[in-house]
mmCIF file of C-alpha atoms and ligand atoms in Angstrom:
data_model
loop_
_atom_site.group_PDB
_atom_site.id
_atom_site.type_symbol
_atom_site.label_atom_id
_atom_site.label_comp_id
_atom_site.label_asym_id
_atom_site.label_seq_id
_atom_site.Cartn_x
_atom_site.Cartn_y
_atom_site.Cartn_z
ATOM 1 C CA MET A 1 -4.026 -27.334 -10.165
ATOM 2 C CA GLU A 2 -1.468 -24.545 -9.126
ATOM 3 C CA PRO A 3 -2.655 -21.120 -9.365
ATOM 4 C CA LYS A 4 -1.229 -19.380 -12.494
ATOM 5 C CA LEU A 5 -0.769 -15.866 -10.779
ATOM 6 C CA LEU A 6 2.037 -14.991 -8.284
ATOM 7 C CA ILE A 7 1.622 -11.914 -6.310
ATOM 8 C CA ILE A 8 4.813 -10.405 -4.803
ATOM 9 C CA GLY A 9 4.706 -7.863 -1.890
ATOM 10 C CA VAL A 10 1.377 -9.007 -0.422
ATOM 11 C CA THR A 11 2.043 -7.424 2.908
ATOM 12 C CA GLY A 12 2.822 -4.056 1.260
ATOM 13 C CA ASN A 13 0.510 -1.077 0.209
ATOM 14 C CA VAL A 14 -0.163 -2.064 -3.135
ATOM 15 C CA GLY A 15 0.264 -5.829 -3.076
ATOM 16 C CA LYS A 16 -2.373 -6.374 -0.190
ATOM 17 C CA GLU A 17 -4.884 -4.414 -2.160
ATOM 18 C CA VAL A 18 -4.178 -6.866 -5.352
ATOM 19 C CA ALA A 19 -4.508 -9.819 -2.981
ATOM 20 C CA SER A 20 -7.656 -8.619 -1.408
ATOM 21 C CA LEU A 21 -9.478 -7.933 -5.038
ATOM 22 C CA LEU A 22 -8.232 -11.200 -6.215
ATOM 23 C CA SER A 23 -9.814 -12.931 -3.563
ATOM 24 C CA LYS A 24 -13.091 -10.897 -3.771
ATOM 25 C CA ARG A 25 -13.310 -11.898 -7.552
ATOM 26 C CA ALA A 26 -12.640 -15.474 -6.754
ATOM 27 C CA VAL A 27 -9.385 -15.655 -8.782
ATOM 28 C CA PRO A 28 -6.696 -18.291 -7.414
ATOM 29 C CA PHE A 29 -3.270 -16.867 -6.936
ATOM 30 C CA LYS A 30 -0.166 -17.622 -5.023
ATOM 31 C CA ALA A 31 0.780 -15.099 -2.425
ATOM 32 C CA ALA A 32 4.695 -14.665 -2.064
ATOM 33 C CA VAL A 33 5.558 -14.330 1.510
ATOM 34 C CA ARG A 34 9.094 -14.166 3.441
ATOM 35 C CA LYS A 35 7.286 -15.742 6.582
ATOM 36 C CA LEU A 36 4.610 -18.465 6.107
ATOM 37 C CA SER A 37 2.124 -17.972 8.871
ATOM 38 C CA SER A 38 -0.085 -20.547 10.710
ATOM 39 C CA ALA A 39 -3.224 -18.362 10.094
ATOM 40 C CA ALA A 40 -6.240 -20.211 8.636
ATOM 41 C CA PRO A 41 -5.907 -20.540 4.931
ATOM 42 C CA GLN A 42 -7.926 -18.147 2.831
ATOM 43 C CA PRO A 43 -10.131 -19.106 -0.097
ATOM 44 C CA TYR A 44 -8.296 -18.669 -3.524
ATOM 45 C CA ARG A 45 -5.079 -17.750 -1.848
ATOM 46 C CA THR A 46 -2.059 -20.179 -1.493
ATOM 47 C CA ASP A 47 0.980 -18.785 0.583
ATOM 48 C CA VAL A 48 4.399 -19.673 -0.899
ATOM 49 C CA TYR A 49 7.765 -18.719 0.503
ATOM 50 C CA LEU A 50 9.671 -16.416 -1.779
ATOM 51 C CA ASP A 51 12.633 -13.903 -0.840
ATOM 52 C CA ILE A 52 13.898 -12.083 -4.032
ATOM 53 C CA THR A 53 17.313 -12.221 -2.583
ATOM 54 C CA LYS A 54 17.294 -15.870 -2.050
ATOM 55 C CA PRO A 55 17.350 -17.921 -5.311
ATOM 56 C CA GLU A 56 16.770 -21.173 -3.543
ATOM 57 C CA SER A 57 13.198 -20.028 -2.911
ATOM 58 C CA PHE A 58 12.329 -19.407 -6.474
ATOM 59 C CA ALA A 59 11.558 -22.893 -7.995
ATOM 60 C CA LEU A 60 8.773 -23.870 -5.853
ATOM 61 C CA ALA A 61 7.107 -20.377 -5.759
ATOM 62 C CA LEU A 62 7.216 -20.243 -9.671
ATOM 63 C CA GLN A 63 5.815 -23.787 -10.280
ATOM 64 C CA GLY A 64 2.771 -23.517 -12.449
ATOM 65 C CA VAL A 65 3.024 -19.856 -12.700
ATOM 66 C CA GLU A 66 2.152 -17.869 -16.017
ATOM 67 C CA ARG A 67 1.740 -14.254 -14.760
ATOM 68 C CA ILE A 68 3.503 -12.450 -11.934
ATOM 69 C CA PHE A 69 2.961 -9.064 -10.217
ATOM 70 C CA LEU A 70 6.375 -8.035 -8.934
ATOM 71 C CA ILE A 71 7.368 -4.933 -6.956
ATOM 72 C CA ARG A 72 10.605 -3.699 -5.879
ATOM 73 C CA PRO A 73 10.740 -3.695 -1.956
ATOM 74 C CA PRO A 74 11.960 -0.281 -1.040
ATOM 75 C CA ALA A 75 14.956 -1.753 0.864
ATOM 76 C CA ILE A 76 16.341 -3.371 -2.338
ATOM 77 C CA SER A 77 17.793 -0.624 -4.543
ATOM 78 C CA ASP A 78 20.239 -2.728 -6.270
ATOM 79 C CA PRO A 79 18.686 -3.846 -9.431
ATOM 80 C CA ARG A 80 21.117 -6.622 -9.835
ATOM 81 C CA TYR A 81 19.097 -8.614 -7.168
ATOM 82 C CA PHE A 82 16.390 -8.952 -9.539
ATOM 83 C CA GLU A 83 18.423 -10.658 -12.269
ATOM 84 C CA PRO A 84 18.374 -14.294 -10.815
ATOM 85 C CA PHE A 85 14.652 -14.169 -10.297
ATOM 86 C CA LEU A 86 13.920 -12.778 -13.696
ATOM 87 C CA GLN A 87 16.196 -15.350 -15.437
ATOM 88 C CA GLU A 88 14.396 -18.110 -13.451
ATOM 89 C CA ALA A 89 11.054 -17.076 -14.065
ATOM 90 C CA SER A 90 11.836 -16.806 -17.902
ATOM 91 C CA LEU A 91 13.147 -20.535 -17.722
ATOM 92 C CA ALA A 92 10.068 -21.489 -15.634
ATOM 93 C CA LYS A 93 7.882 -20.345 -18.625
ATOM 94 C CA VAL A 94 6.305 -17.490 -16.927
ATOM 95 C CA LYS A 95 4.690 -15.627 -19.864
ATOM 96 C CA HIS A 96 3.968 -12.176 -18.623
ATOM 97 C CA ILE A 97 5.289 -10.079 -15.694
ATOM 98 C CA VAL A 98 3.580 -6.928 -14.355
ATOM 99 C CA PHE A 99 5.945 -4.580 -12.636
ATOM 100 C CA LEU A 100 5.124 -1.812 -10.461
ATOM 101 C CA SER A 101 7.443 1.080 -11.397
ATOM 102 C CA LEU A 102 7.374 4.787 -10.897
ATOM 103 C CA LEU A 103 5.796 7.677 -12.837
ATOM 104 C CA GLY A 104 8.500 9.014 -15.440
ATOM 105 C CA ALA A 105 10.739 6.098 -14.844
ATOM 106 C CA GLN A 106 11.490 6.005 -18.651
ATOM 107 C CA THR A 107 13.271 9.237 -18.380
ATOM 108 C CA LEU A 108 14.831 8.538 -15.033
ATOM 109 C CA PHE A 109 17.713 6.267 -16.089
ATOM 110 C CA PHE A 110 19.380 6.571 -12.452
ATOM 111 C CA VAL A 111 16.076 5.234 -10.539
ATOM 112 C CA PRO A 112 16.055 1.262 -9.774
ATOM 113 C CA HIS A 113 12.796 0.993 -11.248
ATOM 114 C CA ARG A 114 13.940 1.835 -14.747
ATOM 115 C CA LYS A 115 17.053 -0.445 -14.342
ATOM 116 C CA ILE A 116 14.593 -3.344 -13.472
ATOM 117 C CA GLU A 117 12.244 -2.501 -16.399
ATOM 118 C CA LYS A 118 15.355 -2.575 -18.635
ATOM 119 C CA ARG A 119 16.214 -6.266 -17.254
ATOM 120 C CA ILE A 120 12.687 -7.204 -17.814
ATOM 121 C CA LEU A 121 13.012 -5.928 -21.403
ATOM 122 C CA LYS A 122 15.837 -8.415 -21.976
ATOM 123 C CA THR A 123 13.922 -11.394 -20.952
ATOM 124 C CA ASN A 124 11.611 -13.278 -23.090
ATOM 125 C CA MET A 125 8.515 -12.605 -20.978
ATOM 126 C CA LYS A 126 5.803 -10.117 -21.981
ATOM 127 C CA TYR A 127 5.670 -7.044 -19.710
ATOM 128 C CA THR A 128 3.154 -4.487 -18.335
ATOM 129 C CA PHE A 129 4.911 -1.565 -16.503
ATOM 130 C CA LEU A 130 2.271 0.128 -14.024
ATOM 131 C CA ARG A 131 4.168 3.676 -13.718
ATOM 132 C CA PRO A 132 2.333 5.271 -10.637
ATOM 133 C CA SER A 133 2.511 8.652 -9.050
ATOM 134 C CA PHE A 134 2.970 9.415 -5.325
ATOM 135 C CA PHE A 135 0.655 7.212 -3.254
ATOM 136 C CA MET A 136 -2.000 9.000 -1.090
ATOM 137 C CA GLN A 137 -1.443 6.029 1.364
ATOM 138 C CA ASN A 138 2.279 7.594 2.197
ATOM 139 C CA LEU A 139 -0.080 10.076 4.416
ATOM 140 C CA ASN A 140 -1.346 7.230 6.572
ATOM 141 C CA THR A 141 1.984 5.298 6.804
ATOM 142 C CA THR A 142 5.163 7.520 6.808
ATOM 143 C CA HIS A 143 3.381 10.687 7.826
ATOM 144 C CA LEU A 144 0.850 9.083 10.060
ATOM 145 C CA GLU A 145 2.325 10.226 13.449
ATOM 146 C CA GLU A 146 2.896 13.955 12.554
ATOM 147 C CA ILE A 147 -0.715 14.208 11.149
ATOM 148 C CA ARG A 148 -2.277 12.256 13.889
ATOM 149 C CA ASP A 149 -0.243 13.630 16.796
ATOM 150 C CA ASP A 150 0.900 17.081 15.752
ATOM 151 C CA HIS A 151 -1.977 17.786 13.378
ATOM 152 C CA ARG A 152 0.271 18.955 10.417
ATOM 153 C CA ILE A 153 1.825 17.706 7.322
ATOM 154 C CA PHE A 154 5.503 18.057 7.618
ATOM 155 C CA VAL A 155 7.224 17.749 4.225
ATOM 156 C CA PRO A 156 9.481 20.448 2.386
ATOM 157 C CA ALA A 157 7.403 20.477 -0.908
ATOM 158 C CA GLY A 158 6.846 24.259 -1.001
ATOM 159 C CA GLN A 159 3.575 25.046 -3.161
ATOM 160 C CA GLY A 160 4.647 22.188 -5.561
ATOM 161 C CA ARG A 161 1.596 20.017 -6.762
ATOM 162 C CA THR A 162 1.489 16.214 -6.575
ATOM 163 C CA SER A 163 -0.946 14.179 -8.585
ATOM 164 C CA PHE A 164 -1.548 11.736 -5.703
ATOM 165 C CA ILE A 165 -2.918 8.289 -6.426
ATOM 166 C CA ASP A 166 -4.805 5.858 -4.171
ATOM 167 C CA VAL A 167 -3.179 2.333 -4.084
ATOM 168 C CA ARG A 168 -6.634 0.810 -4.346
ATOM 169 C CA ASP A 169 -6.877 2.154 -7.840
ATOM 170 C CA ILE A 170 -3.349 0.978 -8.698
ATOM 171 C CA ALA A 171 -4.461 -2.433 -7.313
ATOM 172 C CA GLU A 172 -7.542 -2.404 -9.631
ATOM 173 C CA VAL A 173 -5.406 -1.793 -12.758
ATOM 174 C CA ALA A 174 -2.930 -4.714 -11.813
ATOM 175 C CA VAL A 175 -5.949 -7.003 -11.321
ATOM 176 C CA ARG A 176 -7.319 -6.150 -14.829
ATOM 177 C CA VAL A 177 -3.781 -6.433 -16.404
ATOM 178 C CA LEU A 178 -3.126 -9.957 -14.585
ATOM 179 C CA THR A 179 -6.664 -11.310 -15.590
ATOM 180 C CA GLU A 180 -7.321 -9.856 -19.041
ATOM 181 C CA GLU A 181 -5.817 -10.031 -22.348
ATOM 182 C CA GLY A 182 -4.441 -6.925 -24.344
ATOM 183 C CA HIS A 183 -1.994 -5.413 -21.773
ATOM 184 C CA GLU A 184 1.070 -7.122 -22.850
ATOM 185 C CA ASN A 185 4.061 -5.020 -23.801
ATOM 186 C CA ARG A 186 2.562 -1.799 -22.649
ATOM 187 C CA ALA A 187 3.296 0.846 -19.956
ATOM 188 C CA TYR A 188 0.705 2.744 -17.984
ATOM 189 C CA ASP A 189 1.171 6.155 -16.313
ATOM 190 C CA LEU A 190 -1.084 6.050 -13.525
ATOM 191 C CA THR A 191 -2.143 9.194 -11.487
ATOM 192 C CA GLY A 192 -5.091 10.687 -9.623
ATOM 193 C CA SER A 193 -7.324 13.200 -11.482
ATOM 194 C CA GLU A 194 -5.969 16.349 -10.010
ATOM 195 C CA ALA A 195 -2.660 17.739 -8.694
ATOM 196 C CA LEU A 196 -2.681 19.310 -5.102
ATOM 197 C CA THR A 197 -0.494 21.284 -2.905
ATOM 198 C CA TYR A 198 0.048 19.867 0.651
ATOM 199 C CA GLY A 199 -1.595 22.907 1.794
ATOM 200 C CA GLU A 200 -4.623 21.747 -0.178
ATOM 201 C CA VAL A 201 -4.364 18.162 1.355
ATOM 202 C CA ALA A 202 -4.326 19.506 4.602
ATOM 203 C CA ALA A 203 -7.412 21.733 3.775
ATOM 204 C CA ARG A 204 -9.322 18.439 2.629
ATOM 205 C CA MET A 205 -8.542 16.695 5.685
ATOM 206 C CA THR A 206 -9.537 19.547 7.911
ATOM 207 C CA GLU A 207 -12.915 19.695 5.996
ATOM 208 C CA ALA A 208 -13.435 15.953 6.191
ATOM 209 C CA TRP A 209 -12.373 15.360 9.700
ATOM 210 C CA GLY A 210 -13.345 18.653 11.400
ATOM 211 C CA ILE A 211 -10.033 18.816 12.811
ATOM 212 C CA PRO A 212 -7.526 21.606 11.853
ATOM 213 C CA ILE A 213 -4.575 20.161 9.932
ATOM 214 C CA THR A 214 -1.886 22.581 8.650
ATOM 215 C CA TYR A 215 0.823 22.194 6.311
ATOM 216 C CA ALA A 216 4.079 23.116 7.917
ATOM 217 C CA ASN A 217 6.266 23.366 4.638
ATOM 218 C CA PRO A 218 9.660 23.057 6.747
ATOM 219 C CA SER A 219 13.215 24.104 5.442
ATOM 220 C CA ILE A 220 15.263 20.976 4.108
ATOM 221 C CA ALA A 221 17.401 21.328 7.400
ATOM 222 C CA ASP A 222 14.410 21.114 9.677
ATOM 223 C CA PHE A 223 12.910 18.120 7.706
ATOM 224 C CA LYS A 224 16.201 16.091 8.038
ATOM 225 C CA ALA A 225 16.539 16.911 11.721
ATOM 226 C CA TYR A 226 12.955 15.602 12.353
ATOM 227 C CA TRP A 227 13.638 12.369 10.773
ATOM 228 C CA LYS A 228 17.118 12.017 12.194
ATOM 229 C CA LYS A 229 15.572 12.625 15.715
ATOM 230 C CA LYS A 230 13.117 9.725 14.796
ATOM 231 C CA GLY A 231 16.053 7.308 14.221
ATOM 232 C CA PHE A 232 15.601 7.230 10.346
ATOM 233 C CA PRO A 233 18.973 6.379 8.467
ATOM 234 C CA ALA A 234 20.742 9.284 6.437
ATOM 235 C CA ASP A 235 20.201 7.470 3.094
ATOM 236 C CA MET A 236 16.500 7.050 3.589
ATOM 237 C CA ILE A 237 16.160 10.778 4.687
ATOM 238 C CA ASN A 238 18.131 11.783 1.655
ATOM 239 C CA VAL A 239 15.625 9.683 -0.688
ATOM 240 C CA MET A 240 12.657 11.501 1.080
ATOM 241 C CA THR A 241 14.225 14.915 0.700
ATOM 242 C CA GLY A 242 14.793 14.192 -3.004
ATOM 243 C CA ILE A 243 11.068 13.048 -3.324
ATOM 244 C CA TYR A 244 9.744 16.362 -1.855
ATOM 245 C CA PHE A 245 12.341 18.463 -3.724
ATOM 246 C CA THR A 246 10.931 16.807 -6.939
ATOM 247 C CA ALA A 247 7.348 17.856 -5.923
ATOM 248 C CA LYS A 248 8.689 21.236 -4.915
ATOM 249 C CA ILE A 249 9.920 22.047 -8.391
ATOM 250 C CA GLY A 250 6.723 20.984 -10.055
ATOM 251 C CA ALA A 251 7.959 17.450 -11.254
ATOM 252 C CA ALA A 252 5.342 15.638 -9.591
ATOM 253 C CA LYS A 253 2.240 17.350 -11.032
ATOM 254 C CA LYS A 254 1.605 15.350 -14.096
ATOM 255 C CA VAL A 255 -1.991 14.140 -14.388
ATOM 256 C CA THR A 256 -2.815 11.342 -16.849
ATOM 257 C CA ARG A 257 -6.051 9.644 -18.064
ATOM 258 C CA ASP A 258 -4.517 6.175 -18.372
ATOM 259 C CA LEU A 259 -6.223 5.089 -14.935
ATOM 260 C CA GLU A 260 -9.830 6.226 -15.881
ATOM 261 C CA ARG A 261 -9.587 4.557 -19.210
ATOM 262 C CA LEU A 262 -8.424 1.292 -17.664
ATOM 263 C CA ILE A 263 -10.776 1.067 -14.761
ATOM 264 C CA GLY A 264 -13.615 2.762 -16.621
ATOM 265 C CA ARG A 265 -14.464 5.128 -13.787
ATOM 266 C CA PRO A 266 -12.623 8.356 -12.294
ATOM 267 C CA PRO A 267 -9.767 7.858 -9.826
ATOM 268 C CA ILE A 268 -10.420 7.963 -6.117
ATOM 269 C CA THR A 269 -10.037 11.717 -4.966
ATOM 270 C CA ILE A 270 -8.036 12.703 -2.036
ATOM 271 C CA GLY A 271 -11.359 13.841 -0.476
ATOM 272 C CA GLN A 272 -12.710 10.119 -0.606
ATOM 273 C CA TYR A 273 -9.403 8.767 0.668
ATOM 274 C CA VAL A 274 -9.390 11.013 3.814
ATOM 275 C CA LYS A 275 -12.870 9.985 4.480
ATOM 276 C CA ASP A 276 -12.029 6.222 4.184
ATOM 277 C CA TYR A 277 -9.074 6.368 6.155
ATOM 278 C CA ARG A 278 -10.408 8.614 8.792
ATOM 279 C CA SER A 279 -10.136 5.783 11.570
ATOM 280 C CA ILE A 280 -6.650 4.815 10.687
ATOM 281 C CA PHE A 281 -5.668 8.531 11.459
ATOM 282 C CA GLY A 282 -7.290 7.784 14.899
ATOM 283 C CA TRP A 283 -10.495 9.902 14.518
ATOM 284 C CA MET A 284 -13.587 8.076 15.405
HETATM 285 N N1 NAP B 1 5.177 5.268 -2.133
HETATM 286 C C1 NAP B 1 4.988 5.972 -3.309
HETATM 287 O O1 NAP B 1 4.365 7.058 -3.318
HETATM 288 C C2 NAP B 1 5.397 5.163 -4.603
HETATM 289 C C3 NAP B 1 4.987 5.836 -5.824
HETATM 290 C C4 NAP B 1 5.548 5.217 -6.875
HETATM 291 C C5 NAP B 1 6.158 4.015 -6.903
HETATM 292 N N2 NAP B 1 6.518 3.544 -5.641
HETATM 293 C C6 NAP B 1 7.156 2.257 -5.622
HETATM 294 O O2 NAP B 1 6.377 1.138 -4.927
HETATM 295 C C7 NAP B 1 7.119 0.143 -4.407
HETATM 296 C C8 NAP B 1 6.728 -0.182 -3.205
HETATM 297 O O3 NAP B 1 5.421 -0.620 -3.130
HETATM 298 P P1 NAP B 1 4.448 -0.841 -1.644
HETATM 299 O O4 NAP B 1 4.519 0.633 -1.026
HETATM 300 O O5 NAP B 1 3.324 -1.451 -2.057
HETATM 301 O O6 NAP B 1 5.455 -1.654 -1.037
HETATM 302 P P2 NAP B 1 5.731 -1.809 0.670
HETATM 303 O O7 NAP B 1 4.402 -1.427 1.381
HETATM 304 O O8 NAP B 1 7.013 -1.037 1.095
HETATM 305 O O9 NAP B 1 5.878 -3.478 1.089
HETATM 306 C C9 NAP B 1 7.131 -4.060 0.480
HETATM 307 C C10 NAP B 1 6.566 -5.509 0.212
HETATM 308 O O10 NAP B 1 7.794 -6.198 -0.257
HETATM 309 C C11 NAP B 1 8.097 -7.460 0.466
HETATM 310 N N3 NAP B 1 9.458 -7.592 0.685
HETATM 311 C C12 NAP B 1 10.412 -6.919 1.102
HETATM 312 N N4 NAP B 1 11.650 -7.679 0.951
HETATM 313 C C13 NAP B 1 11.416 -8.629 0.261
HETATM 314 C C14 NAP B 1 12.168 -9.614 -0.353
HETATM 315 N N5 NAP B 1 13.508 -9.761 -0.171
HETATM 316 N N6 NAP B 1 11.604 -10.627 -0.997
HETATM 317 C C15 NAP B 1 10.370 -10.547 -1.277
HETATM 318 N N7 NAP B 1 9.461 -9.669 -0.976
HETATM 319 C C16 NAP B 1 9.979 -8.719 -0.146
HETATM 320 C C17 NAP B 1 7.416 -6.872 1.926
HETATM 321 O O11 NAP B 1 7.091 -8.151 2.726
HETATM 322 P P3 NAP B 1 7.536 -8.429 4.150
HETATM 323 O O12 NAP B 1 6.282 -8.261 4.883
HETATM 324 O O13 NAP B 1 8.359 -9.782 4.044
HETATM 325 O O14 NAP B 1 8.442 -7.307 4.582
HETATM 326 C C18 NAP B 1 6.222 -6.286 1.581
HETATM 327 O O15 NAP B 1 4.957 -7.011 1.176
HETATM 328 C C19 NAP B 1 8.680 0.853 -4.515
HETATM 329 O O16 NAP B 1 9.315 0.196 -5.602
HETATM 330 C C20 NAP B 1 8.286 2.179 -4.626
HETATM 331 O O17 NAP B 1 9.386 2.647 -5.276
HETATM 332 C C21 NAP B 1 6.086 3.956 -4.484
#
């Protein structure tokens, strides 16, 4: 029998953790990939080709599927790309779609996440919107080099606070929502348990690793110049600048209890995260 769950974004931050938890819990699922690999098959996981921008890839991937975990790949900012996929999912009798959105999306009419939420609401599928705050894992992906090589966090967020969340906690919620009843037609605001400044994050790193990490708090001009030198496209630099400006003015500090209520334990703290990811930052 075909697995009833389809997970999109399985090579990304959140999807990778969702796939790993489903496998650990022996829940069969289809993993949507853009490149089918020749690696040995994994128990409980069936890889299927799916590209959100290629409607010809939808039918096979959706066969037998009842629930979908959907993310918006960061490179796709035009919500119209999701329309054909959502229509075909509805017609294929998918009952429930779990969408990784963004904290505060319901009030941010201009973000693609809200536009995708609205498109999902127009279908006949049940929905659950997971609206997380800023990922801790941005520190070991986007900001890895500056922390590992220069021993500093280089973001223009002033003394603004951010309620960082660990993607492993988001995945825990996603798996519950995908495998339990009772989450249909709901939206969850998911954050960590505390809102920290980047100076406090640097202090937690220093404490856990025994290596002094500082918070540089550059000007916006210096921040943009740094990423331009790294070869980043201007539109991506502008998105990043906007995200840190939001943190600077205090709009990223909201702390909610939805996560703890859903998973029955406190969220992973930044102190725990920096310990767990020590080797990823290059410290043995
Ligand atoms: N970072 C944050 O702090 C934060 C906070 C709140 C919300 N979010 C939202 O979270 C989402 C990103 O999640 P993430 O960090 O887990 O993703 P990610 O690590 O950027 O990975 C993106 C995933 O999407 C897949 N993908 C790319 N293009 C695709 C396509 N055309 N069709 C199907 N799959 C495609 C990629 O697969 P390939 O291997 O094929 O490229 C990859 O698995 C974004 O919408 C972002 O706005 C992020």
